[in-house]
Short mmCIF file of C-alpha atoms and ligand atoms in Angstrom, two decimals:
data_model
loop_
_atom_site.label_atom_id
_atom_site.label_comp_id
_atom_site.label_asym_id
_atom_site.label_seq_id
_atom_site.Cartn_x
_atom_site.Cartn_y
_atom_site.Cartn_z
CA MET A 1 195.95 50.76 84.93
CA PRO A 2 196.43 50.38 88.70
CA PHE A 3 199.20 48.30 90.28
CA SER A 4 196.62 45.83 91.61
CA THR A 5 196.03 44.45 88.08
CA LEU A 6 199.64 43.38 87.55
CA GLY A 7 199.49 40.21 89.63
CA LEU A 8 201.63 41.29 92.59
CA SER A 9 200.87 39.97 96.09
CA ASP A 10 199.22 42.08 98.80
CA PRO A 11 202.38 42.68 100.88
CA LEU A 12 204.03 44.13 97.77
CA LEU A 13 201.00 46.27 96.94
CA ARG A 14 201.14 47.63 100.49
CA ALA A 15 204.80 48.54 100.05
CA ILE A 16 203.95 50.28 96.76
CA ALA A 17 201.23 52.27 98.53
CA ASP A 18 203.72 53.15 101.31
CA ALA A 19 206.09 54.49 98.65
CA GLY A 20 203.28 56.71 97.42
CA TYR A 21 203.11 55.27 93.90
CA THR A 22 199.64 55.25 92.41
CA THR A 23 200.15 54.06 88.85
CA PRO A 24 202.84 51.88 87.33
CA SER A 25 205.28 53.63 85.01
CA PRO A 26 205.34 52.31 81.40
CA ILE A 27 208.32 50.08 82.05
CA GLN A 28 206.69 48.68 85.17
CA SER A 29 203.41 47.83 83.48
CA GLN A 30 205.32 45.92 80.80
CA ALA A 31 208.15 44.36 82.82
CA ILE A 32 206.26 43.23 85.92
CA PRO A 33 203.87 40.73 84.20
CA ALA A 34 206.69 39.40 81.97
CA VAL A 35 209.06 38.81 84.90
CA LEU A 36 206.25 37.24 86.98
CA LYS A 37 205.68 34.72 84.17
CA GLY A 38 209.37 33.79 84.30
CA HIS A 39 210.30 35.23 80.90
CA ASP A 40 213.69 36.66 80.03
CA VAL A 41 213.47 40.41 79.49
CA LEU A 42 215.49 42.83 77.40
CA ALA A 43 214.60 46.37 78.38
CA ALA A 44 215.78 49.64 76.92
CA ALA A 45 215.32 51.94 79.86
CA GLN A 46 217.36 54.36 81.85
CA THR A 47 217.40 55.72 85.36
CA GLY A 48 214.30 57.73 86.11
CA THR A 49 211.89 55.40 84.33
CA GLY A 50 211.10 53.37 87.45
CA LYS A 51 213.03 50.36 86.17
CA THR A 52 214.32 49.37 89.61
CA ALA A 53 210.83 48.70 90.92
CA GLY A 54 210.09 47.17 87.51
CA PHE A 55 212.41 44.26 88.23
CA THR A 56 212.54 44.28 92.05
CA LEU A 57 208.79 43.90 92.65
CA PRO A 58 208.20 40.81 90.48
CA ILE A 59 211.44 39.22 91.69
CA LEU A 60 210.35 39.64 95.30
CA HIS A 61 206.96 38.21 94.40
CA ARG A 62 208.45 35.11 92.78
CA LEU A 63 210.93 34.48 95.58
CA SER A 64 208.34 34.90 98.30
CA GLN A 65 206.03 32.34 96.66
CA LYS A 66 208.66 29.61 96.83
CA SER A 67 209.96 27.79 99.87
CA TYR A 68 213.61 28.26 100.64
CA SER A 69 216.27 26.07 102.17
CA THR A 70 217.69 27.09 105.51
CA ASN A 71 221.21 27.73 104.21
CA ARG A 72 219.76 30.41 101.92
CA PRO A 73 221.88 30.21 98.77
CA VAL A 74 221.78 33.26 96.49
CA ARG A 75 218.72 32.88 94.27
CA VAL A 76 218.64 36.32 92.69
CA LEU A 77 221.82 38.07 91.56
CA ILE A 78 221.68 41.71 90.53
CA LEU A 79 224.82 43.12 88.88
CA THR A 80 225.25 46.88 88.66
CA PRO A 81 228.11 49.14 87.55
CA THR A 82 228.53 51.44 90.56
CA ARG A 83 228.51 51.37 94.31
CA GLU A 84 225.81 54.01 94.47
CA LEU A 85 223.49 52.13 92.20
CA ALA A 86 224.12 48.91 94.10
CA ALA A 87 223.30 50.64 97.38
CA GLN A 88 220.13 52.11 95.95
CA ILE A 89 218.90 48.84 94.54
CA GLY A 90 219.58 47.32 97.97
CA GLU A 91 217.42 50.03 99.53
CA SER A 92 214.65 49.35 97.02
CA VAL A 93 214.73 45.63 97.77
CA SER A 94 214.36 46.34 101.49
CA LYS A 95 211.66 48.97 100.92
CA TYR A 96 209.48 46.89 98.60
CA GLY A 97 210.00 43.72 100.63
CA ALA A 98 209.16 45.34 103.97
CA HIS A 99 205.80 43.56 104.44
CA LEU A 100 206.80 40.10 103.23
CA HIS A 101 206.60 37.19 105.69
CA PRO A 102 209.01 35.61 106.10
CA ARG A 103 211.33 38.45 105.18
CA LEU A 104 213.74 37.79 102.35
CA LYS A 105 217.39 38.42 103.07
CA SER A 106 219.36 40.71 100.81
CA GLU A 107 222.91 42.04 100.82
CA VAL A 108 224.79 44.64 98.83
CA VAL A 109 228.49 44.21 98.02
CA PHE A 110 230.81 46.55 96.14
CA GLY A 111 234.48 47.37 95.89
CA GLY A 112 236.38 50.24 97.45
CA VAL A 113 235.57 49.15 101.00
CA LYS A 114 236.93 46.33 103.19
CA ILE A 115 235.94 42.87 102.03
CA ASN A 116 235.89 41.17 105.45
CA PRO A 117 232.67 42.72 106.79
CA GLN A 118 230.99 41.74 103.51
CA MET A 119 232.24 38.17 103.91
CA MET A 120 230.82 38.07 107.44
CA ARG A 121 227.45 39.37 106.28
CA LEU A 122 227.22 36.72 103.59
CA ARG A 123 227.89 33.88 106.03
CA GLY A 124 224.30 33.20 107.01
CA GLY A 125 223.26 33.12 103.34
CA VAL A 126 221.19 35.64 101.40
CA ASP A 127 218.31 35.29 98.97
CA ILE A 128 219.09 38.37 96.91
CA LEU A 129 222.59 39.66 96.26
CA VAL A 130 223.24 43.06 94.69
CA ALA A 131 226.85 43.39 93.55
CA THR A 132 229.37 45.18 91.40
CA PRO A 133 231.13 42.59 89.22
CA GLY A 134 234.74 42.93 90.44
CA ARG A 135 233.94 42.61 94.13
CA LEU A 136 231.58 39.73 93.50
CA LEU A 137 234.38 37.77 91.81
CA ASP A 138 236.71 38.53 94.72
CA LEU A 139 234.10 37.15 97.10
CA VAL A 140 233.59 34.06 94.96
CA ASN A 141 237.35 33.49 94.83
CA GLN A 142 237.50 33.69 98.62
CA ASN A 143 234.65 31.17 98.90
CA ALA A 144 232.46 33.71 100.63
CA VAL A 145 229.58 33.12 98.23
CA LYS A 146 228.43 30.48 95.77
CA LEU A 147 226.40 31.19 92.69
CA ASN A 148 225.27 27.71 91.71
CA ASN A 149 221.70 28.22 92.91
CA VAL A 150 220.98 31.49 91.14
CA GLU A 151 217.52 31.37 89.55
CA THR A 152 217.43 34.91 88.19
CA LEU A 153 220.26 37.09 86.92
CA ILE A 154 219.68 40.81 86.43
CA LEU A 155 222.15 43.02 84.61
CA ASP A 156 221.26 46.59 85.40
CA GLU A 157 222.73 49.44 83.36
CA ALA A 158 224.51 46.86 81.23
CA ASP A 159 225.88 49.52 78.87
CA ARG A 160 227.61 51.25 81.75
CA MET A 161 229.10 48.02 82.98
CA LEU A 162 230.62 47.44 79.55
CA ASP A 163 231.80 51.06 79.34
CA MET A 164 233.55 50.56 82.65
CA GLY A 165 235.35 47.47 81.36
CA PHE A 166 233.41 44.82 83.28
CA ILE A 167 232.70 42.54 80.32
CA ARG A 168 235.27 39.90 81.26
CA ASP A 169 234.13 39.85 84.88
CA ILE A 170 230.51 39.54 83.75
CA ARG A 171 231.33 36.63 81.49
CA LYS A 172 233.24 34.91 84.30
CA ILE A 173 230.27 35.38 86.61
CA ILE A 174 227.80 34.05 84.04
CA ALA A 175 229.96 30.93 83.67
CA LEU A 176 229.44 30.22 87.38
CA LEU A 177 225.64 30.30 87.19
CA PRO A 178 223.31 27.37 86.52
CA LYS A 179 222.54 27.10 82.80
CA LYS A 180 218.80 27.17 83.34
CA ARG A 181 217.78 30.49 84.82
CA GLN A 182 215.83 33.66 84.13
CA ASN A 183 217.80 36.63 82.72
CA LEU A 184 216.83 40.28 82.73
CA LEU A 185 218.95 42.90 81.03
CA PHE A 186 218.42 46.64 81.37
CA SER A 187 220.42 49.09 79.31
CA ALA A 188 219.98 52.69 78.24
CA THR A 189 221.80 52.17 74.96
CA PHE A 190 222.41 49.21 72.64
CA SER A 191 225.91 49.09 71.23
CA GLU A 192 227.32 46.20 69.25
CA ASP A 193 228.92 44.88 72.45
CA ILE A 194 225.61 44.83 74.29
CA ARG A 195 224.01 43.02 71.37
CA LYS A 196 226.76 40.40 71.48
CA LEU A 197 226.24 39.94 75.20
CA THR A 198 222.47 39.60 74.91
CA THR A 199 222.67 37.06 72.08
CA GLY A 200 224.31 34.41 74.19
CA LEU A 201 222.47 35.35 77.35
CA LEU A 202 218.77 35.85 76.74
CA VAL A 203 216.34 33.17 75.57
CA ASN A 204 213.30 34.49 73.66
CA PRO A 205 213.29 37.68 75.68
CA VAL A 206 210.28 39.93 76.02
CA LYS A 207 211.52 43.19 74.53
CA ILE A 208 210.54 46.39 76.24
CA GLU A 209 211.35 49.89 75.13
CA VAL A 210 210.28 53.04 76.89
CA ALA A 211 211.01 56.60 75.90
CA PRO A 212 213.82 58.15 77.90
CA ARG A 213 211.82 60.09 80.39
CA ASN A 214 213.30 63.46 79.91
CA THR A 215 213.76 63.67 76.19
CA ALA A 216 210.00 63.41 75.92
CA SER A 217 209.24 65.22 79.14
CA GLU A 218 208.05 68.75 79.01
CA LEU A 219 208.60 68.98 82.74
CA VAL A 220 212.27 69.82 82.36
CA GLU A 221 213.02 73.32 81.26
CA GLN A 222 216.31 73.28 79.37
CA VAL A 223 218.39 76.36 78.81
CA ALA A 224 221.93 77.02 77.61
CA TYR A 225 223.61 80.14 78.98
CA LEU A 226 226.32 81.31 76.60
CA VAL A 227 229.28 82.44 78.67
CA ASN A 228 233.02 82.86 78.47
CA LYS A 229 234.90 79.85 79.77
CA ALA A 230 236.88 81.82 82.34
CA GLN A 231 233.70 83.18 83.90
CA LYS A 232 231.86 79.92 84.49
CA THR A 233 232.54 79.70 88.21
CA GLU A 234 231.46 83.29 88.72
CA VAL A 235 228.31 82.67 86.68
CA LEU A 236 227.45 79.59 88.72
CA CYS A 237 227.87 81.48 92.01
CA HIS A 238 225.77 84.31 90.61
CA LEU A 239 222.95 81.94 89.58
CA ILE A 240 222.95 80.12 92.92
CA LYS A 241 222.87 83.33 94.93
CA GLN A 242 220.57 85.33 92.68
CA ASN A 243 217.96 82.55 92.52
CA ASN A 244 218.60 81.38 96.06
CA TRP A 245 218.95 77.76 94.92
CA GLN A 246 219.25 75.46 97.90
CA GLN A 247 219.85 72.12 96.19
CA VAL A 248 221.82 72.00 92.95
CA LEU A 249 223.51 69.09 91.24
CA VAL A 250 226.41 70.31 89.10
CA PHE A 251 228.18 68.17 86.51
CA THR A 252 231.79 68.50 85.48
CA THR A 253 233.58 66.28 82.99
CA THR A 254 236.64 65.53 85.12
CA LYS A 255 237.30 64.53 88.73
CA HIS A 256 239.91 67.24 88.95
CA GLY A 257 237.41 69.80 87.66
CA ALA A 258 234.88 68.63 90.25
CA ASN A 259 237.40 69.10 93.08
CA ARG A 260 238.48 72.50 91.85
CA LEU A 261 234.95 73.81 91.51
CA THR A 262 233.98 72.45 94.93
CA GLU A 263 236.91 74.27 96.53
CA LYS A 264 235.98 77.53 94.83
CA LEU A 265 232.34 77.33 95.87
CA ASN A 266 233.25 76.61 99.47
CA LYS A 267 235.61 79.61 99.44
CA VAL A 268 232.67 81.90 98.69
CA ASP A 269 230.53 80.23 101.37
CA ILE A 270 228.42 78.12 99.09
CA LYS A 271 228.59 74.76 100.82
CA ALA A 272 229.60 72.18 98.23
CA ALA A 273 230.91 68.62 98.08
CA ALA A 274 232.32 66.57 95.23
CA ILE A 275 231.36 63.04 94.33
CA HIS A 276 233.54 61.09 91.91
CA GLY A 277 235.46 57.87 91.42
CA ASN A 278 238.53 58.93 93.40
CA LYS A 279 236.51 59.63 96.52
CA SER A 280 236.29 56.94 99.17
CA GLN A 281 232.95 55.26 99.68
CA GLY A 282 232.65 57.03 103.04
CA ALA A 283 233.21 60.43 101.46
CA ARG A 284 230.68 59.74 98.73
CA THR A 285 228.03 58.55 101.15
CA SER A 286 228.49 61.49 103.47
CA ALA A 287 228.37 63.94 100.54
CA LEU A 288 225.15 62.40 99.31
CA THR A 289 223.58 62.24 102.76
CA GLY A 290 224.54 65.86 103.46
CA PHE A 291 223.10 66.91 100.13
CA LYS A 292 219.85 65.06 100.67
CA ALA A 293 219.56 66.51 104.17
CA GLY A 294 220.03 70.04 102.83
CA GLU A 295 223.34 70.57 104.67
CA ILE A 296 225.24 70.67 101.39
CA ARG A 297 223.86 73.06 98.85
CA VAL A 298 225.80 72.00 95.78
CA LEU A 299 226.81 68.48 94.86
CA VAL A 300 229.47 68.48 92.14
CA ALA A 301 229.58 65.19 90.28
CA THR A 302 231.20 63.48 87.34
CA ASP A 303 229.06 61.39 85.01
CA VAL A 304 230.08 57.96 86.20
CA ALA A 305 229.74 58.83 89.89
CA ALA A 306 226.34 60.38 89.31
CA ARG A 307 224.87 57.27 87.76
CA GLY A 308 222.42 55.81 90.11
CA ILE A 309 222.23 58.80 92.40
CA ASP A 310 218.59 58.82 93.28
CA ILE A 311 217.40 62.06 94.71
CA ASN A 312 213.74 62.74 94.37
CA LEU A 313 212.47 66.09 93.20
CA LEU A 314 215.83 67.61 92.43
CA PRO A 315 214.93 71.09 91.21
CA HIS A 316 218.13 72.18 89.46
CA VAL A 317 220.78 70.42 87.44
CA VAL A 318 223.66 72.44 86.02
CA ASN A 319 226.05 71.27 83.33
CA PHE A 320 229.14 73.23 84.27
CA GLU A 321 230.61 71.66 81.17
CA LEU A 322 228.71 69.75 78.53
CA PRO A 323 229.44 66.02 78.66
CA ARG A 324 231.88 64.44 76.22
CA ALA A 325 229.20 61.99 75.07
CA ALA A 326 225.91 63.61 74.12
CA GLU A 327 223.99 60.68 75.64
CA ASP A 328 225.26 61.64 79.06
CA TYR A 329 223.34 64.89 78.73
CA VAL A 330 220.13 62.88 78.83
CA HIS A 331 221.28 60.97 81.90
CA ARG A 332 222.29 64.18 83.61
CA ILE A 333 219.05 66.02 83.06
CA GLY A 334 217.22 62.84 84.08
CA ARG A 335 218.11 63.92 87.62
CA THR A 336 215.54 66.67 87.56
CA GLY A 337 211.85 66.80 86.75
CA ARG A 338 211.34 63.47 88.48
CA ALA A 339 208.09 61.96 89.69
CA GLY A 340 205.96 64.52 87.92
CA GLU A 341 207.69 67.60 89.35
CA GLU A 342 209.06 70.41 87.27
CA GLY A 343 212.81 70.80 86.99
CA GLN A 344 215.36 73.01 85.38
CA ALA A 345 218.44 71.85 83.48
CA ILE A 346 220.96 74.61 82.84
CA SER A 347 224.07 74.31 80.73
CA LEU A 348 226.92 76.81 80.90
CA VAL A 349 228.21 76.74 77.36
CA SER A 350 231.47 78.36 76.33
CA HIS A 351 232.69 78.94 72.78
CA ASP A 352 234.53 75.63 72.57
CA GLU A 353 231.32 73.77 73.39
CA TYR A 354 229.00 75.11 70.70
CA ASN A 355 229.49 72.00 68.63
CA ALA A 356 228.81 69.73 71.61
CA LEU A 357 225.58 71.65 72.19
CA ARG A 358 224.49 71.02 68.61
CA LEU A 359 225.22 67.30 69.02
CA VAL A 360 223.07 67.20 72.15
CA GLU A 361 220.23 68.90 70.28
CA LYS A 362 220.55 66.41 67.45
CA LEU A 363 220.29 63.55 69.93
CA ILE A 364 217.30 64.87 71.85
CA LYS A 365 215.70 66.15 68.63
CA LYS A 366 214.94 69.43 70.30
CA GLU A 367 216.39 72.90 70.23
CA ILE A 368 217.73 74.15 73.55
CA LYS A 369 217.10 77.84 74.04
CA ARG A 370 220.23 79.93 74.26
CA GLU A 371 220.34 82.88 76.62
CA GLN A 372 222.81 85.41 77.93
CA ILE A 373 223.06 86.52 81.53
CA ALA A 374 223.27 90.26 82.04
CA GLY A 375 226.78 91.16 83.14
CA PHE A 376 228.20 87.80 82.00
CA GLU A 377 227.48 87.88 78.27
CA ALA A 378 229.67 85.72 76.07
CA SER A 379 231.98 87.74 73.88
CA ALA A 380 231.43 87.54 70.11
CA VAL A 381 234.49 85.40 69.65
CA ALA A 382 236.27 83.23 72.19
CA PRO A 383 238.58 85.36 74.32
CA PRO A 384 242.20 84.30 73.93
CA VAL A 385 243.16 81.66 76.44
CA PRO A 386 245.98 82.96 78.66
CA ALA A 387 249.23 81.30 77.72
CA GLU A 388 250.05 78.19 79.69
CA PRO A 389 253.15 78.34 81.87
CA PRO A 390 256.17 76.87 80.15
CA ARG A 391 256.30 73.10 80.49
CA GLY A 392 259.96 72.34 80.32
CA PRO A 393 261.47 69.18 81.71
CA ARG A 394 260.79 68.86 85.45
CA PRO A 395 263.80 69.78 87.56
CA SER A 396 265.00 66.50 88.94
CA ARG A 397 264.43 66.05 92.64
CA LYS A 398 266.39 63.57 94.72
CA PRO A 399 264.04 60.83 95.98
CA ASN A 400 263.99 61.97 99.60
CA GLN A 401 264.19 65.66 98.99
CA ALA A 402 261.08 67.47 100.21
CA ARG A 403 259.14 69.60 97.76
CA LYS A 404 259.81 73.28 98.24
CA PRO A 405 256.68 74.89 99.67
CA GLY A 406 255.11 77.31 97.22
CA ALA A 407 257.18 76.01 94.32
CA ASN A 408 255.48 76.69 91.07
CA GLN A 409 252.54 78.21 92.90
CA ALA A 410 252.49 81.21 90.63
CA ALA A 411 252.40 78.98 87.60
CA ARG A 412 249.61 76.86 89.09
CA ASN A 413 247.56 79.93 89.96
CA LYS A 414 247.91 81.15 86.42
CA LEU A 415 246.77 77.77 85.11
CA LYS A 416 243.83 77.80 87.48
CA THR A 417 242.60 81.10 86.12
CA ALA A 418 243.02 79.86 82.59
CA ASN A 419 241.04 76.70 83.30
CA ALA A 420 238.47 78.19 85.65
P1 AMP B 501 214.48 54.33 88.81
O1 AMP B 501 214.27 54.57 87.34
O2 AMP B 501 214.24 52.91 89.17
O3 AMP B 501 215.80 54.86 89.27
O4 AMP B 501 213.34 55.16 89.58
C1 AMP B 501 213.24 56.53 89.52
C2 AMP B 501 212.42 57.14 90.64
O5 AMP B 501 211.02 56.97 90.41
C3 AMP B 501 212.68 56.57 92.02
O6 AMP B 501 212.82 57.66 92.88
C4 AMP B 501 211.44 55.79 92.38
O7 AMP B 501 211.21 55.86 93.76
C5 AMP B 501 210.36 56.52 91.60
N1 AMP B 501 209.28 55.63 91.14
C6 AMP B 501 209.39 54.35 90.73
N2 AMP B 501 208.20 53.88 90.35
C7 AMP B 501 207.29 54.86 90.52
C8 AMP B 501 205.87 54.98 90.28
N3 AMP B 501 205.16 53.98 89.78
N4 AMP B 501 205.29 56.16 90.55
C9 AMP B 501 206.03 57.20 91.04
N5 AMP B 501 207.35 57.16 91.28
C10 AMP B 501 207.99 56.01 91.01
#
């Protein structure tokens, strides 16, 4: 079925052609007509399914068909969990709306950056606002934006927003919206909390469910390399160099682990940058831009930070550690094999992760092939973990006393090797 049968206007069809899309993805062919008709929608879909265009295109269509008042109150509000996702949705809105006349105004607001420039940008009014919940409430409290004209509310990655503790903010925001409005909710998973949220929110929603792209996709080759924990960094360097990978996304479970790995890669001249919640927005953006431009070879990310990273045709994703939640494995490998291209998802699995690997296989209902790398084979049993340095009570330091340079360095080095 071509896009032209879905009921979208010509300027939007031109933007779709510009983007190079020929056929709607399953979520798009179901969501676009439902949203155009003004229905509420409950969609089970994750990143990689084309869901962003699935809600952005019909929203742009509806807005552009109506006249607007000159003070341009927010008519469409899109809530998302992370800054990256917010920024990407903002880009999609601009991209798909490029040929509309008159142009619709959109803004993206998120926390972690100064609020004043955002307040200035909202002054002239905007038709579409993409926001993370906390910052939006701050802006409302400072009278920088009003939400009493919102016609459509979109909750994107609702499960993530709840995971990140945004439920109270979301409820506060919903209370500020007009009662009569269209609601669209997108979520990869449906916990009890999501169900509770949808019950009060959605009215006779059209329910849409699409297969997570990569669990069904044969385009992603999945392999687990069995290795010893202490050798993971070495193995990663070996794989990157041996295969001459130029663009690799590597997942770690902790921010600290991401920093440590990034440092080690840079030390052996593999240009790497980390992207996680403790990094400033500027640092995240420059890491992502550098990675997309090919200046940074390895982007090391934690799960939350990686949500919403949209990089087309990413050839290699490496799980340096398996995720704590098996579902995150699916999100992670969803970064490769996109838009019909083949991709490779590699997991470095140490002895303590064998169970996690089995849980992932149970979730994706597929066996992941296990391989050994010559020269880095996993030993039959887990090698003993070097003893941790003694953790006695910290020697008390007077408040203004400087830390002795090199203090405890030996102990830290030892710990580093143990945790490498
Ligand atoms: P999303 O699930 O919204 O994050 O989209 C995933 C990726 O698919 C993005 O890079 C989009 O640009 C791309 N995409 C969206 N719709 C289509 C389509 N109909 N055909 C090809 N690629 C698409």
